[in-house]
Amino acid sequence: MEWEAASCERARKIVAAGMRCRLVGEGLRISAISECLRAVSHLSSAPAGGHGAWEPSASVRLTSMVRRRLASLWPDLVGDEEETRSGVMTVLDSLAELGDMVRLEGGRWLAAPAHAVRAGDDLAVLLGGGPMEVLPQTIAVSARAAGRGRLVEPITCVDWADLWNADEWIGAPAEGLEAWSVRLLAETAARLADAPNDMGEASAYLLREWVSLVDLPVDKSGLLLCKSRIGQASSYFIGEFIRGRLWRLADIGPQDARRLRFHLDAQINRPIRVKASISQGLVKFRLVRRLPEREARVLLLGWQVPAPEGEHPGVTYHVFPSEMLPIVRRAFEGLGIVLDERID
């Protein structure tokens, strides 16, 4: 047997081929970290001889094992550079958010039970179930790594993994954005209390802009979404206004406030528009607003890229394998976001 040295680029291509991953650059890097985390978790937790209880593995053990295996291919996985990109621990946390790994008490981990999310008629995103090597043969022979998820044919999941529709997996309110918003406002209005005289740095959401309460039109009445600043943080409330003056209020959570903003935009026919460019199997777009927690999970099916210099700090840029677009599209539609797709 003869050994032949391989360049880093060649070695990455070998890794990509082993995972049937068509991605390069950051997409391949995240795919490799994700699959390696599944593999080391399985190796560390599986009972000896295949019998007995599974033993959860600690975060530090999993992440150090992955770094040792992949640092020669991606040197930034060790040292200070890891903090500036999607490091191993960051990917592990995001796998938990997606439902691919389960975080237990004490910073210990196990692979999640296998389930898949439909991404169109012919594809599904497999989450959980462990690394490719332990998947059923019918799935393992064709599964493809694509970022944090694996792409499989839905028919191969029958009788092995739960198959979810995108809406079920996203978990947004089942009644829809408008009905949910009407209910939120009604429930909040039922617990309005007198507003204090000094509201500090408070503003109301009006025509897609945050307007200082002192600058509200004097004829403005009714319920408005508001926020107040406390240091670097914001708290949200629904305020009842009479002739431009705040009379009563009731607090709401930040996730509810995020979701309500999309409804308020739709009410005035000014929804958020996202321009997505599709090229060489990748979807790229710029997002100007944070999504509610449930819908924000879909962003983990892709990866974030650095924003151009001088961009507003709240604006983010995202890249996805094009196969994930149907799931992203459903999340956006549920919030009333208009996705303008362009093929380059």
mmCIF file of C-alpha atoms in Angstrom:
data_model
loop_
_atom_site.group_PDB
_atom_site.id
_atom_site.type_symbol
_atom_site.label_atom_id
_atom_site.label_comp_id
_atom_site.label_asym_id
_atom_site.label_seq_id
_atom_site.Cartn_x
_atom_site.Cartn_y
_atom_site.Cartn_z
ATOM 1 C CA MET A 1 0.000 0.000 0.000
ATOM 2 C CA GLU A 2 1.310 3.450 -0.909
ATOM 3 C CA TRP A 3 0.382 6.586 1.005
ATOM 4 C CA GLU A 4 -0.044 9.821 -0.897
ATOM 5 C CA ALA A 5 -0.253 13.250 0.663
ATOM 6 C CA ALA A 6 -3.424 15.169 -0.111
ATOM 7 C CA SER A 7 -3.887 18.908 -0.110
ATOM 8 C CA CYS A 8 -6.418 20.475 2.254
ATOM 9 C CA GLU A 9 -8.694 21.185 -0.698
ATOM 10 C CA ARG A 10 -8.469 17.584 -1.887
ATOM 11 C CA ALA A 11 -9.152 16.284 1.621
ATOM 12 C CA ARG A 12 -12.258 18.462 1.888
ATOM 13 C CA LYS A 13 -13.524 17.078 -1.410
ATOM 14 C CA ILE A 14 -13.067 13.552 -0.066
ATOM 15 C CA VAL A 15 -15.061 14.452 3.049
ATOM 16 C CA ALA A 16 -17.771 16.046 0.896
ATOM 17 C CA ALA A 17 -17.982 12.956 -1.298
ATOM 18 C CA GLY A 18 -18.345 10.728 1.756
ATOM 19 C CA MET A 19 -21.358 12.762 2.885
ATOM 20 C CA ARG A 20 -22.673 13.218 -0.682
ATOM 21 C CA CYS A 21 -22.524 16.943 -0.001
ATOM 22 C CA ARG A 22 -22.493 19.241 -3.021
ATOM 23 C CA LEU A 23 -21.732 22.344 -0.961
ATOM 24 C CA VAL A 24 -18.393 24.098 -0.728
ATOM 25 C CA GLY A 25 -16.990 26.773 1.555
ATOM 26 C CA GLU A 26 -19.024 27.532 4.661
ATOM 27 C CA GLY A 27 -21.805 25.160 3.619
ATOM 28 C CA LEU A 28 -19.416 22.210 3.519
ATOM 29 C CA ARG A 29 -17.785 23.285 6.765
ATOM 30 C CA ILE A 30 -21.092 23.345 8.657
ATOM 31 C CA SER A 31 -22.162 20.069 7.027
ATOM 32 C CA ALA A 32 -18.962 18.377 8.205
ATOM 33 C CA ILE A 33 -19.204 19.747 11.749
ATOM 34 C CA SER A 34 -22.850 18.677 12.021
ATOM 35 C CA GLU A 35 -22.265 15.144 10.756
ATOM 36 C CA CYS A 36 -19.139 14.762 12.889
ATOM 37 C CA LEU A 37 -21.099 15.847 15.986
ATOM 38 C CA ARG A 38 -23.683 13.161 15.253
ATOM 39 C CA ALA A 39 -20.947 10.567 14.797
ATOM 40 C CA VAL A 40 -19.002 11.341 17.976
ATOM 41 C CA SER A 41 -22.249 11.567 19.953
ATOM 42 C CA HIS A 42 -23.212 8.103 18.735
ATOM 43 C CA LEU A 43 -19.757 6.666 19.471
ATOM 44 C CA SER A 44 -19.681 8.212 22.940
ATOM 45 C CA SER A 45 -23.215 7.328 23.962
ATOM 46 C CA ALA A 46 -24.003 3.946 22.424
ATOM 47 C CA PRO A 47 -24.112 1.050 24.922
ATOM 48 C CA ALA A 48 -21.309 -1.489 24.697
ATOM 49 C CA GLY A 49 -22.300 -4.466 22.589
ATOM 50 C CA GLY A 50 -25.507 -2.727 21.561
ATOM 51 C CA HIS A 51 -27.258 -3.567 24.837
ATOM 52 C CA GLY A 52 -28.063 -1.420 27.830
ATOM 53 C CA ALA A 53 -28.813 2.255 28.357
ATOM 54 C CA TRP A 54 -27.426 5.061 26.238
ATOM 55 C CA GLU A 55 -25.127 7.395 28.169
ATOM 56 C CA PRO A 56 -25.416 11.096 27.296
ATOM 57 C CA SER A 57 -22.116 12.799 26.456
ATOM 58 C CA ALA A 58 -20.896 16.113 27.831
ATOM 59 C CA SER A 59 -20.584 19.142 25.579
ATOM 60 C CA VAL A 60 -16.856 19.511 26.168
ATOM 61 C CA ARG A 61 -16.203 15.914 25.155
ATOM 62 C CA LEU A 62 -18.210 16.163 21.933
ATOM 63 C CA THR A 63 -16.757 19.486 20.851
ATOM 64 C CA SER A 64 -13.160 18.519 21.610
ATOM 65 C CA MET A 65 -13.540 15.266 19.659
ATOM 66 C CA VAL A 66 -14.883 17.146 16.647
ATOM 67 C CA ARG A 67 -12.083 19.708 16.771
ATOM 68 C CA ARG A 68 -9.435 17.000 16.859
ATOM 69 C CA ARG A 69 -10.929 15.323 13.799
ATOM 70 C CA LEU A 70 -11.587 18.404 11.687
ATOM 71 C CA ALA A 71 -8.953 20.950 12.726
ATOM 72 C CA SER A 72 -6.551 19.797 9.998
ATOM 73 C CA LEU A 73 -9.216 20.634 7.404
ATOM 74 C CA TRP A 74 -10.554 23.769 9.066
ATOM 75 C CA PRO A 75 -7.828 25.254 11.308
ATOM 76 C CA ASP A 76 -10.197 27.998 12.460
ATOM 77 C CA LEU A 77 -12.030 25.411 14.597
ATOM 78 C CA VAL A 78 -9.382 25.878 17.268
ATOM 79 C CA GLY A 79 -8.209 29.099 18.844
ATOM 80 C CA ASP A 80 -9.776 32.535 18.879
ATOM 81 C CA GLU A 81 -10.933 32.406 15.252
ATOM 82 C CA GLU A 82 -13.693 29.969 16.166
ATOM 83 C CA GLU A 83 -15.520 32.723 18.025
ATOM 84 C CA THR A 84 -15.895 34.753 14.825
ATOM 85 C CA ARG A 85 -17.609 31.985 12.830
ATOM 86 C CA SER A 86 -20.004 29.113 13.437
ATOM 87 C CA GLY A 87 -17.840 27.183 15.903
ATOM 88 C CA VAL A 88 -18.445 23.635 17.034
ATOM 89 C CA MET A 89 -20.419 24.567 20.155
ATOM 90 C CA THR A 90 -22.503 27.034 18.154
ATOM 91 C CA VAL A 91 -23.386 24.316 15.644
ATOM 92 C CA LEU A 92 -24.215 21.893 18.463
ATOM 93 C CA ASP A 93 -26.604 24.426 20.004
ATOM 94 C CA SER A 94 -28.237 25.047 16.628
ATOM 95 C CA LEU A 95 -28.734 21.308 16.063
ATOM 96 C CA ALA A 96 -30.683 21.280 19.320
ATOM 97 C CA GLU A 97 -32.853 24.167 18.116
ATOM 98 C CA LEU A 98 -33.595 22.291 14.908
ATOM 99 C CA GLY A 99 -34.479 19.118 16.803
ATOM 100 C CA ASP A 100 -31.497 17.093 15.552
ATOM 101 C CA MET A 101 -29.862 16.732 18.986
ATOM 102 C CA VAL A 102 -31.334 16.705 22.488
ATOM 103 C CA ARG A 103 -29.784 18.839 25.217
ATOM 104 C CA LEU A 104 -30.140 17.284 28.683
ATOM 105 C CA GLU A 105 -29.370 18.635 32.139
ATOM 106 C CA GLY A 106 -25.761 19.273 32.985
ATOM 107 C CA GLY A 107 -24.707 20.056 29.425
ATOM 108 C CA ARG A 108 -25.089 16.478 28.177
ATOM 109 C CA TRP A 109 -26.355 15.391 24.775
ATOM 110 C CA LEU A 110 -28.046 12.587 22.880
ATOM 111 C CA ALA A 111 -29.172 12.252 19.274
ATOM 112 C CA ALA A 112 -32.846 13.089 18.816
ATOM 113 C CA PRO A 113 -35.317 10.506 17.507
ATOM 114 C CA ALA A 114 -35.431 10.558 13.725
ATOM 115 C CA HIS A 115 -38.007 12.774 12.056
ATOM 116 C CA ALA A 116 -38.159 14.496 8.683
ATOM 117 C CA VAL A 117 -39.658 17.720 7.357
ATOM 118 C CA ARG A 118 -41.105 17.802 3.865
ATOM 119 C CA ALA A 119 -39.325 20.189 1.507
ATOM 120 C CA GLY A 120 -41.536 19.741 -1.548
ATOM 121 C CA ASP A 121 -42.950 16.532 -3.002
ATOM 122 C CA ASP A 122 -39.699 14.679 -3.609
ATOM 123 C CA LEU A 123 -37.437 15.759 -0.743
ATOM 124 C CA ALA A 124 -37.433 15.928 3.034
ATOM 125 C CA VAL A 125 -34.933 17.243 5.570
ATOM 126 C CA LEU A 126 -33.909 14.499 7.988
ATOM 127 C CA LEU A 127 -33.329 15.573 11.591
ATOM 128 C CA GLY A 128 -32.148 13.252 14.340
ATOM 129 C CA GLY A 129 -31.497 9.565 13.964
ATOM 130 C CA GLY A 130 -27.718 9.760 14.401
ATOM 131 C CA PRO A 131 -24.958 9.810 11.758
ATOM 132 C CA MET A 132 -25.385 8.458 8.256
ATOM 133 C CA GLU A 133 -23.547 5.255 9.127
ATOM 134 C CA VAL A 134 -26.317 4.093 11.468
ATOM 135 C CA LEU A 135 -29.292 5.072 9.317
ATOM 136 C CA PRO A 136 -31.356 2.304 7.714
ATOM 137 C CA GLN A 137 -29.755 1.109 4.495
ATOM 138 C CA THR A 138 -32.604 2.422 2.350
ATOM 139 C CA ILE A 139 -31.889 5.940 3.628
ATOM 140 C CA ALA A 140 -28.115 5.784 4.118
ATOM 141 C CA VAL A 141 -27.402 4.954 0.480
ATOM 142 C CA SER A 142 -28.967 8.177 -0.793
ATOM 143 C CA ALA A 143 -28.988 10.675 2.119
ATOM 144 C CA ARG A 144 -27.120 13.888 1.315
ATOM 145 C CA ALA A 145 -25.598 16.289 3.820
ATOM 146 C CA ALA A 146 -26.786 19.853 3.252
ATOM 147 C CA GLY A 147 -25.684 22.128 6.070
ATOM 148 C CA ARG A 148 -27.119 21.132 9.448
ATOM 149 C CA GLY A 149 -29.682 18.776 7.887
ATOM 150 C CA ARG A 150 -29.627 15.777 5.557
ATOM 151 C CA LEU A 151 -31.748 15.519 2.417
ATOM 152 C CA VAL A 152 -33.670 12.277 1.909
ATOM 153 C CA GLU A 153 -36.563 10.957 -0.158
ATOM 154 C CA PRO A 154 -39.814 11.093 1.857
ATOM 155 C CA ILE A 155 -40.781 7.558 0.856
ATOM 156 C CA THR A 156 -37.692 6.158 2.619
ATOM 157 C CA CYS A 157 -38.926 7.565 5.939
ATOM 158 C CA VAL A 158 -42.148 5.565 5.964
ATOM 159 C CA ASP A 159 -42.376 3.206 8.972
ATOM 160 C CA TRP A 160 -39.062 4.539 10.337
ATOM 161 C CA ALA A 161 -39.257 8.283 10.981
ATOM 162 C CA ASP A 162 -42.140 10.687 11.558
ATOM 163 C CA LEU A 163 -42.715 12.802 8.461
ATOM 164 C CA TRP A 164 -43.874 16.343 9.184
ATOM 165 C CA ASN A 165 -45.223 19.066 6.945
ATOM 166 C CA ALA A 166 -43.272 22.307 7.049
ATOM 167 C CA ASP A 167 -46.063 24.146 8.903
ATOM 168 C CA GLU A 168 -46.165 21.471 11.618
ATOM 169 C CA TRP A 169 -42.422 21.631 12.155
ATOM 170 C CA ILE A 170 -42.258 25.431 12.192
ATOM 171 C CA GLY A 171 -44.942 25.467 14.862
ATOM 172 C CA ALA A 172 -46.408 28.907 14.215
ATOM 173 C CA PRO A 173 -49.899 29.571 15.650
ATOM 174 C CA ALA A 174 -52.271 27.240 13.824
ATOM 175 C CA GLU A 175 -55.038 29.853 13.520
ATOM 176 C CA GLY A 176 -52.887 32.051 11.303
ATOM 177 C CA LEU A 177 -51.295 35.448 11.833
ATOM 178 C CA GLU A 178 -54.436 37.577 11.636
ATOM 179 C CA ALA A 179 -56.555 35.481 14.012
ATOM 180 C CA TRP A 180 -53.640 35.140 16.412
ATOM 181 C CA SER A 181 -53.094 38.906 16.428
ATOM 182 C CA VAL A 182 -56.772 39.654 17.032
ATOM 183 C CA ARG A 183 -56.771 37.229 19.958
ATOM 184 C CA LEU A 184 -53.550 38.679 21.417
ATOM 185 C CA LEU A 185 -54.895 42.218 21.305
ATOM 186 C CA ALA A 186 -58.208 41.164 22.883
ATOM 187 C CA GLU A 187 -56.528 39.273 25.704
ATOM 188 C CA THR A 188 -54.089 42.111 26.326
ATOM 189 C CA ALA A 189 -56.844 44.740 26.286
ATOM 190 C CA ALA A 190 -58.612 42.824 29.063
ATOM 191 C CA ARG A 191 -55.710 43.472 31.446
ATOM 192 C CA LEU A 192 -54.860 47.094 30.650
ATOM 193 C CA ALA A 193 -53.817 49.158 33.663
ATOM 194 C CA ASP A 194 -53.213 52.858 34.167
ATOM 195 C CA ALA A 195 -50.003 54.086 32.563
ATOM 196 C CA PRO A 196 -47.375 55.874 34.678
ATOM 197 C CA ASN A 197 -46.784 59.561 34.081
ATOM 198 C CA ASP A 198 -43.143 59.117 33.098
ATOM 199 C CA MET A 199 -42.596 56.525 30.366
ATOM 200 C CA GLY A 200 -38.965 57.417 29.693
ATOM 201 C CA GLU A 201 -37.728 56.477 26.194
ATOM 202 C CA ALA A 202 -40.937 54.948 24.861
ATOM 203 C CA SER A 203 -42.161 54.752 21.286
ATOM 204 C CA ALA A 204 -45.116 53.360 19.344
ATOM 205 C CA TYR A 205 -45.094 51.294 16.140
ATOM 206 C CA LEU A 206 -46.865 53.350 13.520
ATOM 207 C CA LEU A 207 -46.751 52.827 9.739
ATOM 208 C CA ARG A 208 -43.702 50.533 10.042
ATOM 209 C CA GLU A 209 -41.762 53.087 12.069
ATOM 210 C CA TRP A 210 -41.046 53.458 15.773
ATOM 211 C CA VAL A 211 -42.322 56.929 16.699
ATOM 212 C CA SER A 212 -41.535 58.588 20.018
ATOM 213 C CA LEU A 213 -44.670 58.951 22.144
ATOM 214 C CA VAL A 214 -44.135 62.704 22.341
ATOM 215 C CA ASP A 215 -44.254 62.881 18.542
ATOM 216 C CA LEU A 216 -47.486 60.924 18.041
ATOM 217 C CA PRO A 217 -50.251 62.770 16.151
ATOM 218 C CA VAL A 218 -52.710 64.346 18.577
ATOM 219 C CA ASP A 219 -55.620 62.629 16.850
ATOM 220 C CA LYS A 220 -54.164 59.141 17.320
ATOM 221 C CA SER A 221 -56.413 56.871 19.404
ATOM 222 C CA GLY A 222 -56.774 53.133 19.968
ATOM 223 C CA LEU A 223 -54.374 50.299 20.725
ATOM 224 C CA LEU A 224 -50.768 50.503 19.570
ATOM 225 C CA LEU A 225 -47.734 48.277 19.930
ATOM 226 C CA CYS A 226 -45.129 50.120 21.966
ATOM 227 C CA LYS A 227 -41.662 49.609 23.372
ATOM 228 C CA SER A 228 -39.603 51.280 26.060
ATOM 229 C CA ARG A 229 -35.835 51.329 26.381
ATOM 230 C CA ILE A 230 -34.100 50.239 29.569
ATOM 231 C CA GLY A 231 -30.378 50.544 28.986
ATOM 232 C CA GLN A 232 -29.550 48.399 25.955
ATOM 233 C CA ALA A 233 -32.706 46.269 26.287
ATOM 234 C CA SER A 234 -36.281 46.872 25.172
ATOM 235 C CA SER A 235 -39.546 45.874 26.794
ATOM 236 C CA TYR A 236 -42.817 45.777 24.871
ATOM 237 C CA PHE A 237 -46.391 46.654 25.735
ATOM 238 C CA ILE A 238 -49.744 47.383 24.181
ATOM 239 C CA GLY A 239 -50.779 50.944 24.877
ATOM 240 C CA GLU A 240 -54.239 52.465 24.749
ATOM 241 C CA PHE A 241 -54.112 56.006 23.379
ATOM 242 C CA ILE A 242 -56.711 58.748 23.464
ATOM 243 C CA ARG A 243 -56.006 61.834 21.347
ATOM 244 C CA GLY A 244 -52.306 61.024 21.119
ATOM 245 C CA ARG A 245 -51.835 60.409 24.842
ATOM 246 C CA LEU A 246 -51.063 57.084 26.515
ATOM 247 C CA TRP A 247 -53.708 56.228 29.118
ATOM 248 C CA ARG A 248 -53.413 52.519 29.841
ATOM 249 C CA LEU A 249 -51.002 49.717 29.018
ATOM 250 C CA ALA A 250 -50.249 46.004 29.431
ATOM 251 C CA ASP A 251 -46.953 44.280 28.777
ATOM 252 C CA ILE A 252 -46.360 41.574 26.149
ATOM 253 C CA GLY A 253 -43.362 39.346 25.476
ATOM 254 C CA PRO A 254 -40.720 40.170 22.853
ATOM 255 C CA GLN A 255 -41.613 37.145 20.709
ATOM 256 C CA ASP A 256 -45.270 38.207 20.620
ATOM 257 C CA ALA A 257 -44.178 41.735 19.725
ATOM 258 C CA ARG A 258 -42.091 40.456 16.818
ATOM 259 C CA ARG A 259 -44.998 38.443 15.455
ATOM 260 C CA LEU A 260 -47.505 41.268 15.922
ATOM 261 C CA ARG A 261 -45.362 43.682 13.907
ATOM 262 C CA PHE A 262 -45.773 41.514 10.820
ATOM 263 C CA HIS A 263 -49.556 41.600 11.245
ATOM 264 C CA LEU A 264 -49.540 45.380 11.647
ATOM 265 C CA ASP A 265 -47.510 45.688 8.439
ATOM 266 C CA ALA A 266 -50.047 43.520 6.587
ATOM 267 C CA GLN A 267 -52.909 45.665 7.890
ATOM 268 C CA ILE A 268 -51.545 48.722 6.091
ATOM 269 C CA ASN A 269 -50.562 46.659 3.023
ATOM 270 C CA ARG A 270 -46.852 47.250 3.570
ATOM 271 C CA PRO A 271 -45.435 43.790 4.240
ATOM 272 C CA ILE A 272 -41.725 43.102 4.501
ATOM 273 C CA ARG A 273 -40.298 42.144 1.112
ATOM 274 C CA VAL A 274 -37.278 39.878 0.793
ATOM 275 C CA LYS A 275 -35.403 39.607 -2.492
ATOM 276 C CA ALA A 276 -33.885 36.151 -2.930
ATOM 277 C CA SER A 277 -31.387 35.344 -5.647
ATOM 278 C CA ILE A 278 -31.000 31.707 -6.728
ATOM 279 C CA SER A 279 -27.747 30.698 -8.359
ATOM 280 C CA GLN A 280 -25.773 27.450 -8.596
ATOM 281 C CA GLY A 281 -28.077 25.662 -6.187
ATOM 282 C CA LEU A 282 -27.877 28.316 -3.472
ATOM 283 C CA VAL A 283 -30.436 30.876 -2.291
ATOM 284 C CA LYS A 284 -29.181 34.175 -0.908
ATOM 285 C CA PHE A 285 -31.199 36.938 0.714
ATOM 286 C CA ARG A 286 -31.009 39.949 2.998
ATOM 287 C CA LEU A 287 -33.276 40.048 6.056
ATOM 288 C CA VAL A 288 -34.066 43.419 7.596
ATOM 289 C CA ARG A 289 -35.977 42.219 10.655
ATOM 290 C CA ARG A 290 -35.646 39.482 13.252
ATOM 291 C CA LEU A 291 -38.201 36.691 12.990
ATOM 292 C CA PRO A 292 -40.202 35.247 15.903
ATOM 293 C CA GLU A 293 -38.446 32.368 17.621
ATOM 294 C CA ARG A 294 -40.382 29.595 15.912
ATOM 295 C CA GLU A 295 -39.931 30.900 12.382
ATOM 296 C CA ALA A 296 -36.316 31.857 13.095
ATOM 297 C CA ARG A 297 -35.477 28.142 13.286
ATOM 298 C CA VAL A 298 -35.706 27.878 9.515
ATOM 299 C CA LEU A 299 -32.704 30.192 9.201
ATOM 300 C CA LEU A 300 -30.593 27.417 10.752
ATOM 301 C CA LEU A 301 -31.261 25.281 7.680
ATOM 302 C CA GLY A 302 -28.797 27.622 5.987
ATOM 303 C CA TRP A 303 -26.013 29.789 7.337
ATOM 304 C CA GLN A 304 -25.414 33.454 7.944
ATOM 305 C CA VAL A 305 -22.745 35.326 6.013
ATOM 306 C CA PRO A 306 -21.072 38.617 6.984
ATOM 307 C CA ALA A 307 -22.966 41.768 6.093
ATOM 308 C CA PRO A 308 -21.228 44.352 3.911
ATOM 309 C CA GLU A 309 -19.324 47.062 5.713
ATOM 310 C CA GLY A 310 -21.563 49.942 6.712
ATOM 311 C CA GLU A 311 -24.754 47.848 6.757
ATOM 312 C CA HIS A 312 -27.300 48.511 9.514
ATOM 313 C CA PRO A 313 -26.451 46.282 12.523
ATOM 314 C CA GLY A 314 -29.927 44.721 12.548
ATOM 315 C CA VAL A 315 -29.702 43.503 8.946
ATOM 316 C CA THR A 316 -28.525 39.928 8.316
ATOM 317 C CA TYR A 317 -27.534 38.019 5.180
ATOM 318 C CA HIS A 318 -28.339 34.331 4.718
ATOM 319 C CA VAL A 319 -27.462 31.508 2.308
ATOM 320 C CA PHE A 320 -29.434 28.267 1.881
ATOM 321 C CA PRO A 321 -29.209 25.144 -0.226
ATOM 322 C CA SER A 322 -31.990 25.644 -2.760
ATOM 323 C CA GLU A 323 -33.635 22.398 -1.594
ATOM 324 C CA MET A 324 -34.517 24.125 1.713
ATOM 325 C CA LEU A 325 -36.385 26.972 0.017
ATOM 326 C CA PRO A 326 -39.897 25.424 0.300
ATOM 327 C CA ILE A 327 -39.571 25.337 4.102
ATOM 328 C CA VAL A 328 -38.233 28.899 4.250
ATOM 329 C CA ARG A 329 -41.029 30.013 1.950
ATOM 330 C CA ARG A 330 -43.699 28.563 4.262
ATOM 331 C CA ALA A 331 -42.225 30.343 7.281
ATOM 332 C CA PHE A 332 -42.214 33.647 5.407
ATOM 333 C CA GLU A 333 -45.743 33.173 4.081
ATOM 334 C CA GLY A 334 -47.017 32.584 7.610
ATOM 335 C CA LEU A 335 -45.678 36.001 8.608
ATOM 336 C CA GLY A 336 -46.917 37.757 5.506
ATOM 337 C CA ILE A 337 -43.373 38.276 4.204
ATOM 338 C CA VAL A 338 -43.280 38.601 0.414
ATOM 339 C CA LEU A 339 -40.417 36.553 -1.069
ATOM 340 C CA ASP A 340 -39.331 37.857 -4.451
ATOM 341 C CA GLU A 341 -37.313 35.062 -6.074
ATOM 342 C CA ARG A 342 -34.911 35.708 -8.910
ATOM 343 C CA ILE A 343 -32.861 33.096 -10.768
ATOM 344 C CA ASP A 344 -29.460 34.452 -11.734
#
